[in-house]
XYZ file of C-alpha atoms in Angstrom:
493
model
C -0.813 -14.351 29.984
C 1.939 -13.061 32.265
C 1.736 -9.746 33.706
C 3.843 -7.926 31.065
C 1.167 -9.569 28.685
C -1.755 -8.721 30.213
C -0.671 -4.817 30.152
C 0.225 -5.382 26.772
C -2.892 -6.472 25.349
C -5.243 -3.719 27.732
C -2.775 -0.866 26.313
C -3.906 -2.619 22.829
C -6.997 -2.851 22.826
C -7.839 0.528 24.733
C -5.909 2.418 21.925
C -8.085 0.390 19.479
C -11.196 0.999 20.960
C -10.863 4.439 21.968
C -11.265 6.723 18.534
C -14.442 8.007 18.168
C -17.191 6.705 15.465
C -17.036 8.659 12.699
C -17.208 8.420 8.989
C -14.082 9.478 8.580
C -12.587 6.916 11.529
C -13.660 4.232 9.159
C -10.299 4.909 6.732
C -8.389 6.083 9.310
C -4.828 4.984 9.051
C -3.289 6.422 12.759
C -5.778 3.427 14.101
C -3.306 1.464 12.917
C 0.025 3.272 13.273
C -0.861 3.415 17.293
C -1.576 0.000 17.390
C 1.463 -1.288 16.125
C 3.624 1.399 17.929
C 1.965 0.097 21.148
C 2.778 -3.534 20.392
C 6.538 -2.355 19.777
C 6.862 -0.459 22.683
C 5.034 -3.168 24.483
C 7.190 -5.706 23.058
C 10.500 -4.220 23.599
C 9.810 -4.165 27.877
C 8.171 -7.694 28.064
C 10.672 -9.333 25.225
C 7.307 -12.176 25.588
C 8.510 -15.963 23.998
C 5.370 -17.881 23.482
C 3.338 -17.611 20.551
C 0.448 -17.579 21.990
C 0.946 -14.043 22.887
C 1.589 -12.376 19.798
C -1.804 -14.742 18.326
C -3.831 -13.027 21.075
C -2.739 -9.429 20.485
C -3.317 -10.107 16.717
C -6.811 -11.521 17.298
C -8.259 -9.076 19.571
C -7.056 -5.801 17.686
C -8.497 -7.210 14.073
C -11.783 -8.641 15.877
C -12.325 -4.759 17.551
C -11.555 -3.368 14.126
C -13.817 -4.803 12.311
C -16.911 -4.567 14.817
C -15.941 -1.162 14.594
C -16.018 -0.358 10.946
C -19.377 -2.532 10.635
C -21.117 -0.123 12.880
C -20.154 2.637 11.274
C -21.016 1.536 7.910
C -24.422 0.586 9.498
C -25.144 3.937 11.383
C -24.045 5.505 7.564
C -25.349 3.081 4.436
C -28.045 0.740 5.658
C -30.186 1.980 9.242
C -32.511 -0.847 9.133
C -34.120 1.275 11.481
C -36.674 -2.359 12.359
C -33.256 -3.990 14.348
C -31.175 -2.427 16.550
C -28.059 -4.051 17.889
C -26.148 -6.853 16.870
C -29.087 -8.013 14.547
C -28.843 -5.136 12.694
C -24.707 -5.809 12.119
C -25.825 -9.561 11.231
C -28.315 -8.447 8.496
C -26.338 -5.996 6.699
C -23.707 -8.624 6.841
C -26.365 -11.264 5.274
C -27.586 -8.624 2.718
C -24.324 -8.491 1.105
C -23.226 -12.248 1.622
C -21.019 -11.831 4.627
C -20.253 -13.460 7.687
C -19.778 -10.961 10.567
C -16.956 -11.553 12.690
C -18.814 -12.639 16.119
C -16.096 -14.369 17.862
C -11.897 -13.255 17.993
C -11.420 -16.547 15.783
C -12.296 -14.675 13.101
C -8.888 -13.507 12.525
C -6.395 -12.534 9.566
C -4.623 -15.242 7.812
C -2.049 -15.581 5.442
C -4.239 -16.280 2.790
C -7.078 -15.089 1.049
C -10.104 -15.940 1.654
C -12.155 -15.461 -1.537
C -12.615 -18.412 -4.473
C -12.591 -18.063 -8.293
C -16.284 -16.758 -10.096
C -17.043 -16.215 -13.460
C -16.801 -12.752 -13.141
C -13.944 -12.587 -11.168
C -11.666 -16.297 -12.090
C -9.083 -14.553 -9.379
C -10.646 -13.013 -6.728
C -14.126 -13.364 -5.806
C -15.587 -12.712 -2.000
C -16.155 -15.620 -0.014
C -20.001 -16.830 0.250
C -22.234 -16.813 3.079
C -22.541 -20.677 3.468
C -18.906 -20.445 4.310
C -19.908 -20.847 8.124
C -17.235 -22.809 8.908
C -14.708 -21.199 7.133
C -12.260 -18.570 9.163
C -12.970 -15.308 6.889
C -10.592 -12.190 6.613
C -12.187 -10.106 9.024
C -11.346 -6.621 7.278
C -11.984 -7.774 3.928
C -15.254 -8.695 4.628
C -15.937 -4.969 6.008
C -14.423 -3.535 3.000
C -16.288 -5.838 0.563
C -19.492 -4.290 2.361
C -18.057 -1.017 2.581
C -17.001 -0.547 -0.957
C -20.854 -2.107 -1.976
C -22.522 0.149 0.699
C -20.307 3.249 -0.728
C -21.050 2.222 -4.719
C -24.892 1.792 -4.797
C -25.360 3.774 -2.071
C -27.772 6.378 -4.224
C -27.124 4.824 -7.170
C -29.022 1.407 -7.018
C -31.527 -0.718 -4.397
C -30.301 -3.921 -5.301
C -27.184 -5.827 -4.610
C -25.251 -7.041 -7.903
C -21.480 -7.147 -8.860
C -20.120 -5.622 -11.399
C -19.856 -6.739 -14.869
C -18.286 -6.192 -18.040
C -21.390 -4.519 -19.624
C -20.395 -1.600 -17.221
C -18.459 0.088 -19.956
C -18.257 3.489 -19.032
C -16.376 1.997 -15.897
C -14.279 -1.008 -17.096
C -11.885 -1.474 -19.919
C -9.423 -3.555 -20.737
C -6.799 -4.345 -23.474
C -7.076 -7.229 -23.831
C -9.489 -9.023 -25.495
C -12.231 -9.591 -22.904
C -13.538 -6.135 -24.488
C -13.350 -4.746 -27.582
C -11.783 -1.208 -28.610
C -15.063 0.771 -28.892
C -15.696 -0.007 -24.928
C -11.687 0.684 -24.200
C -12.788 4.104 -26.302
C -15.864 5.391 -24.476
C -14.101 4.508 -21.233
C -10.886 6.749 -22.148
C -13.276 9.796 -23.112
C -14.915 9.926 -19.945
C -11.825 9.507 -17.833
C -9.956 12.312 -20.026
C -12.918 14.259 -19.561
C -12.778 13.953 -15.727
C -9.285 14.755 -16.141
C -9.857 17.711 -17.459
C -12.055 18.807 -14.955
C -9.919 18.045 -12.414
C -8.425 20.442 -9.866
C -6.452 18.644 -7.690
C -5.145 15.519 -8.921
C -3.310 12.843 -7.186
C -1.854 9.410 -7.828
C -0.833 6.219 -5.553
C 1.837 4.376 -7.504
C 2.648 0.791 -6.345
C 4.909 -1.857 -7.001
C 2.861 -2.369 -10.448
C 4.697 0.707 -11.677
C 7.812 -0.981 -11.366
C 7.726 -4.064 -12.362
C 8.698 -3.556 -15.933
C 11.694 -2.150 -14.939
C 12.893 -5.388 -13.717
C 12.195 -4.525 -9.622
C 11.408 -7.419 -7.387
C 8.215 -7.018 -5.312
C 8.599 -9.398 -2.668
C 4.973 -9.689 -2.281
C 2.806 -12.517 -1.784
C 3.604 -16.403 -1.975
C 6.796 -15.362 -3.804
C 8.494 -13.299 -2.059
C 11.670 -15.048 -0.773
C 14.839 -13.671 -0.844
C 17.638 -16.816 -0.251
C 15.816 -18.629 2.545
C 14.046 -15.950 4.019
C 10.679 -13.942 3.486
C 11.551 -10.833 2.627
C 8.860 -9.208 4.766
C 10.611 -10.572 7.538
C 13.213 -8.638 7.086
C 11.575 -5.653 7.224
C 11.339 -4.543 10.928
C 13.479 -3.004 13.171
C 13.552 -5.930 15.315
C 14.948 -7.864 11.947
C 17.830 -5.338 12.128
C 18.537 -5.398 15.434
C 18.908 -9.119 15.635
C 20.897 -9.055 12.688
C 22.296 -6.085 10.998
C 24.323 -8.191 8.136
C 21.346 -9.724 7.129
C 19.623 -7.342 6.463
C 22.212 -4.991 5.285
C 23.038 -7.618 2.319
C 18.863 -7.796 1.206
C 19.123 -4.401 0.864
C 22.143 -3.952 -0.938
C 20.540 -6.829 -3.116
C 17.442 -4.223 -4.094
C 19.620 -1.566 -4.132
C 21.646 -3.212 -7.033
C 18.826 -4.351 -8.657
C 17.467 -0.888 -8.315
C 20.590 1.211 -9.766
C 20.812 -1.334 -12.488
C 17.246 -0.300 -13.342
C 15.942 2.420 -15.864
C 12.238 3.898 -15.450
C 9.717 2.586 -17.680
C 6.758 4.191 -20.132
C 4.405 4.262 -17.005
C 6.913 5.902 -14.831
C 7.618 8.683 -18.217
C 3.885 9.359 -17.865
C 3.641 10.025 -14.426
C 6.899 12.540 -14.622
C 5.310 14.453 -17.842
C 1.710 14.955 -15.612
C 3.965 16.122 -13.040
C 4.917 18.674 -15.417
C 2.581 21.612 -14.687
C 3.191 22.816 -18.896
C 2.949 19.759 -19.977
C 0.233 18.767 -17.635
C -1.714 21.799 -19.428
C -2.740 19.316 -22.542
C -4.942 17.068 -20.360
C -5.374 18.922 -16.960
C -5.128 22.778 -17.586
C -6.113 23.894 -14.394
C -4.989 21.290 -12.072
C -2.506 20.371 -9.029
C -0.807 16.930 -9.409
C 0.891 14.736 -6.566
C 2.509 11.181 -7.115
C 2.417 9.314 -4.124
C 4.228 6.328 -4.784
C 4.741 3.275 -2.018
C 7.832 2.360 -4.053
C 11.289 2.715 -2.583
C 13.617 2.312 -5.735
C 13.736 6.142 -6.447
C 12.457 5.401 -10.216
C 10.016 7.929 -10.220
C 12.884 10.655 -9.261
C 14.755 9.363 -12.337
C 11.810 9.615 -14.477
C 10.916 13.008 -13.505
C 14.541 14.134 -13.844
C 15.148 12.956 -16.869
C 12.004 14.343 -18.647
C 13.273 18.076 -16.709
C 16.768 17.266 -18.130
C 14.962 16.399 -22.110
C 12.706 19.469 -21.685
C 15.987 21.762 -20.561
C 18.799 19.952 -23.040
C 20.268 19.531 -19.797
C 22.403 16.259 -18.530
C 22.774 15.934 -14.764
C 23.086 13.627 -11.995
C 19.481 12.515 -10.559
C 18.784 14.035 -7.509
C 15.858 14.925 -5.308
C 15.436 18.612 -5.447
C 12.747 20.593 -3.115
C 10.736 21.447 -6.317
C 10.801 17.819 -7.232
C 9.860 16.795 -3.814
C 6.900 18.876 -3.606
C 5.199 16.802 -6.857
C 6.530 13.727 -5.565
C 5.403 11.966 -2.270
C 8.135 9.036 -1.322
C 5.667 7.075 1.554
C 8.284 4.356 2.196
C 11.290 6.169 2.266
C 14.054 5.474 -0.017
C 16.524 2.451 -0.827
C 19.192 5.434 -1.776
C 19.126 7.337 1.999
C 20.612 6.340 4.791
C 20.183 6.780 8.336
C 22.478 6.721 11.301
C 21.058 4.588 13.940
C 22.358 6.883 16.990
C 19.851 8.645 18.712
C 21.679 11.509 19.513
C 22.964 11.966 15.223
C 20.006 10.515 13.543
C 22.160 11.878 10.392
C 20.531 11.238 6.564
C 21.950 11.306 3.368
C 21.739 10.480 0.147
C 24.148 7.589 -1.147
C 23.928 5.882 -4.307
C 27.765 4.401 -3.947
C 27.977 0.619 -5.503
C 28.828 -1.209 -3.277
C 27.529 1.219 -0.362
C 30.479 -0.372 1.872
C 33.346 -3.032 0.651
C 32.210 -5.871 2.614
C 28.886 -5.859 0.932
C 30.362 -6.301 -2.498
C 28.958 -9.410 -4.169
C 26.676 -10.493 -1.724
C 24.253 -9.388 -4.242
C 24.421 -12.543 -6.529
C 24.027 -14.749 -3.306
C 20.031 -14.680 -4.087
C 18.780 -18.702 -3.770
C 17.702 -20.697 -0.607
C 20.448 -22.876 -0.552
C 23.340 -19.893 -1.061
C 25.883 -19.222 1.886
C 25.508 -16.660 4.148
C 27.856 -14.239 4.944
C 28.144 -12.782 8.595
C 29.862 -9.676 8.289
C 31.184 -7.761 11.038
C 28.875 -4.399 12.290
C 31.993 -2.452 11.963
C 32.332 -3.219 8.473
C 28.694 -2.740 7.695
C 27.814 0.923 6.522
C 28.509 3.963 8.929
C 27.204 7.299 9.160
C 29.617 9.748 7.872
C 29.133 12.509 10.629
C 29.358 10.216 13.574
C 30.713 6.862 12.483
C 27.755 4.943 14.211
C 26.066 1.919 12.306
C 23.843 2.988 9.514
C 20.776 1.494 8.022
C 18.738 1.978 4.920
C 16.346 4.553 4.499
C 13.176 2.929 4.019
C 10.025 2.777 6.318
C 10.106 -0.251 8.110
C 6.581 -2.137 9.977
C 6.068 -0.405 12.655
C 7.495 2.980 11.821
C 5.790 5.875 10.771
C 5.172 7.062 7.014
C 6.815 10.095 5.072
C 5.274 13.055 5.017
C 1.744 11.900 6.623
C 0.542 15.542 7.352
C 0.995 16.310 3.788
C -0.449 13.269 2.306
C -3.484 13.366 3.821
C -3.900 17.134 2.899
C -3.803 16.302 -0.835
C -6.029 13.355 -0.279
C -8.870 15.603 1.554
C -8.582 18.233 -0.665
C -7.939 15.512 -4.183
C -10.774 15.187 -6.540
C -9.392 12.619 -9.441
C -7.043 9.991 -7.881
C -5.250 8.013 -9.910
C -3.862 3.985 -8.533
C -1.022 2.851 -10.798
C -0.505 -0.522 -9.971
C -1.546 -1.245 -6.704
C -4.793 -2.317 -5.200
C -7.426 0.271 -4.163
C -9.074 -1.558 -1.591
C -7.929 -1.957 1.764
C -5.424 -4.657 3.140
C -4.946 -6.613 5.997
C -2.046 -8.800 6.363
C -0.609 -10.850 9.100
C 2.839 -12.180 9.189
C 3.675 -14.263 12.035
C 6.522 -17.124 11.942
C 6.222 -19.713 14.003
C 8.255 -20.199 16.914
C 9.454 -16.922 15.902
C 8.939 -14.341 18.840
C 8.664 -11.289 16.578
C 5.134 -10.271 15.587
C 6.430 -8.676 11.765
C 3.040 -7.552 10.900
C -0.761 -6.353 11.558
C -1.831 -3.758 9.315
C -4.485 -1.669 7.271
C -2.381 -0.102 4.615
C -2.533 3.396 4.501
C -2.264 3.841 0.423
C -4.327 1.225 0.206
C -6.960 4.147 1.993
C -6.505 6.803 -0.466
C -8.788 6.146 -3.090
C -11.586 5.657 -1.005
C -11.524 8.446 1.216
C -10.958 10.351 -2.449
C -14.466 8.430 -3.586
C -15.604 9.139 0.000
C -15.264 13.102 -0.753
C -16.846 13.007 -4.157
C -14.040 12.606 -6.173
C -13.293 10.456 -8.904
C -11.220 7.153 -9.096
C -9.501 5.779 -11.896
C -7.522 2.318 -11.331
C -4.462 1.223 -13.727
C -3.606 -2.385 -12.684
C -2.768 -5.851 -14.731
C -5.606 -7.223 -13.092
C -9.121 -6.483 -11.276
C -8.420 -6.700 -6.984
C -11.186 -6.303 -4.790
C -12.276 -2.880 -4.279
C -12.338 -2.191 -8.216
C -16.004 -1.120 -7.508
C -15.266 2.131 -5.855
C -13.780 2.831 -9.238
C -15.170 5.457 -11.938
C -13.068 3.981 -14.299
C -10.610 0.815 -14.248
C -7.945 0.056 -16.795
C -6.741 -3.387 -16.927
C -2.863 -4.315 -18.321
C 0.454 -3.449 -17.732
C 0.797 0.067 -16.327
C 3.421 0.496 -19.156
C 1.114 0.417 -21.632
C -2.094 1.701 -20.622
C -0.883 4.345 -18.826
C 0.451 6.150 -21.585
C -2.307 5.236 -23.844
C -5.277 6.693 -21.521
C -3.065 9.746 -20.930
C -1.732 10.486 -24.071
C 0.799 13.362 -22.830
C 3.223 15.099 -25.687
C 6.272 16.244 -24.977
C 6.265 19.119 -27.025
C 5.145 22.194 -25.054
């Protein structure tokens, strides 16, 4: 590596190294966030063009990572007090049919690296014979994480979960019947009504019944490009009109969109009288990843129902303080000046006239319009070039101090259609010399540091992901429908 390089990955790898052990370090998303605020600073002074670079920066950081989680889950869940070392890493890893990552090679691919079961005919964790195989370094810790944390106290063997665990699984569908969907609803409502301090950690899941693309996963192209791609600051930078017309795109789709049942529920909980049926002396926070404003919608119009009032949706202080928008939001925007840094809200179709009709320019093979910066949107105090509101890789989250004082202090947390395990994703194109992505998601952390403080988990998702086992209960099926089902919230107050 060239010098730039070279200071790159030391500045890297000391800010990954550098946190102290502790429990809580484990699930600690600012690991992360300095990482990849590094890497951008790094990248932006040494503007680096071989790939090789961005592979090495990538390896090291996830190999560090996960010898760093493994020891603390050791020194926590498993002493072995008879090894010391590296054998006692191996064996826990061995005990729970893992591979430890020993060399950087280990590193973070695209895709998954689990294979159908029985149990599981989606997801199922990866074998130890696999020797050969190049494992997902982080989902292996969390797979032994999220076993160490479940029968930690509660069992001495190792086993998976199964659908005789019906006071923790349900489904409706017909993998169970409705007395097991019934015994699994009384216990949750009864933990709800315990409850204190409730939270929730809505994902794309929530939405997609309202029609909103995800553009997650194998799928998620937009024309020719992968979405997450566009994403980035650097994405912007290179090409403002690009990525101006993908957003306009979602933010079309988005205004054309009306909030489901699921999001309904959410807004009534969120309603501290009508919260009162279920949850009568309780807190409640949605924290939702989403960025299509939906849940503001919701939440106004069930104010607006309760009130026999009829307004414009808008984000009022009282309505921010039950609602937590992590990602931003497709409707602000942001002037890109340093010295303005001016936000607003704008739900204008089109946002600017030169973006009008781009929108239906969605397939591979469709034309690509370069339009001008100075006809892309402006900021309306300055006139500098504007870009959407949303949290982009590599940027910090909304409201951080805040979420992770409801999260300490949570004990029920609800995940509406997202997974509640940790993630680790890389996106790296080819000949491309923008690293888009290395990341443990933060939401993705919730739920277990929740679990981790004694609290109770209760997942809402179409289908089981791994890290289902941290949950108390798990509801499987479209958000739209369970969610109001398990809830069962009146209007009437």
């Amino acid at each position: 590596m060239t010098a730039p390089h070279t200071s790159a990955y030391r500045a890297i790898v000391r800010e990954v190294t550098k946190a102290s052990i502790s429990p809580r370090s484990t699930r600690n998303p600012a690991i992360t966030q300095n990482f990849r605020s590094i890497f951008v600073e790094r990248l932006a002074q040494s503007q680096p063009q071989d790939s090789s670079f961005y592979k090495d920066m990538e390896n090291a950081a996830t190999f560090l990572h996960s010898q760093r989680m493994y020891k603390v889950l050791l020194d926590r869940y498993n002493p072995l007090i008879d090894l010391t070392g590296d054998e006692r890493i191996e064996a826990t890893a061995r005990r729970v049919g893992l591979n430890m990552p020993t060399k950087a090679a280990h590193i973070v691919l695209p895709q998954s690296c689990v294979k159908p079961s029985p149990l599981f005919p989606f997801r199922a964790h990866a074998p130890s014979n696999w020797d050969n195989e190049a494992h997902n370094a982080v989902c292996a810790t969390v797979n032994l994480q999220r076993r160490a944390l479940y029968f930690d106290g509660r069992a001495n063997i190792i086993q998976e979960p199964n659908p005789n665990h019906h006071n923790r699984y349900a489904t409706l569908n017909t993998r169970m019947n409705l007395s097991q969907i019934s015994e699994t609803t009384r216990s949750f409502r009864s933990a709800l009504g315990n409850a204190k301090h409730i939270i929730a950690v809505a994902g794309a899941g929530l939405s997609a019944a309202s029609g909103i693309p995800t553009f997650r996963g194998a799928g998620g192209m937009w024309r020719k490009y992968d979405a997450m791609s566009l994403a980035s600051p650097q994405a912007f930078a290179l090409n403002p009109s690009r990525v101006w017309q993908f957003y306009h795109y979602r933010r079309e789709k988005a205004l054309a969109a009306k909030p489901n049942a699921a999001h309904e529920s959410l807004a009534l909980l969120s309603i501290p009288e009508i919260r009162r049926q279920v949850a009568p002396n309780s807190t409640f926070t949605l924290i939702t990843q989403n960025v299509d404003g939906l849940s503001i919608v919701a939440l106004h119009d069930v104010e607006s129902q309760l009130k026999g009032q009829q307004t414009v949706p808008s984000s009022t202080s009282e309505q921010q303080s039950r609602l937590i928008e992590m990602h931003g939001r497709l409707f602000d925007v942001v002037c890109t000046s340093k010295t303005c840094g001016h936000r607003e809200h704008n739900r204008t179709s089109p946002i600017c006239p030169a973006l009008a009709g781009t929108e239906n320019s969605v397939e591979a093979g469709a034309i690509e319009v370069n339009i001008p910066e100075a006809q892309l949107p402006r900021c309306s105090k300055c006139g500098a070039l504007a870009r959407p509101g949303v949290v982009w890789f590599g940027e910090p989250l909304q409201q951080p101090d805040e979420i992770e004082e409801l999260v300490d202090k949570a004990d029920l947390c609800l995940v509406v259609g997202t997974s509640s395990t940790v993630r680790a994703f890389r996106h790296f194109k080819p000949g491309c010399c923008v690293l888009i992505e290395w990341k443990v998601h933060p939401a993705a952390l919730y739920a277990g540091d929740v679990h981790d403080n004694g609290g109770k988990v209760a997942v809402f998702n179409l289908e089981r992901t791994p890290g289902d086992e941290e949950a108390d209960f798990l509801f499987l099926g479209p958000c739209e429908q369970i969610l109001p089902q398990v809830l069962d919230l009146k209007r009437d107050v």
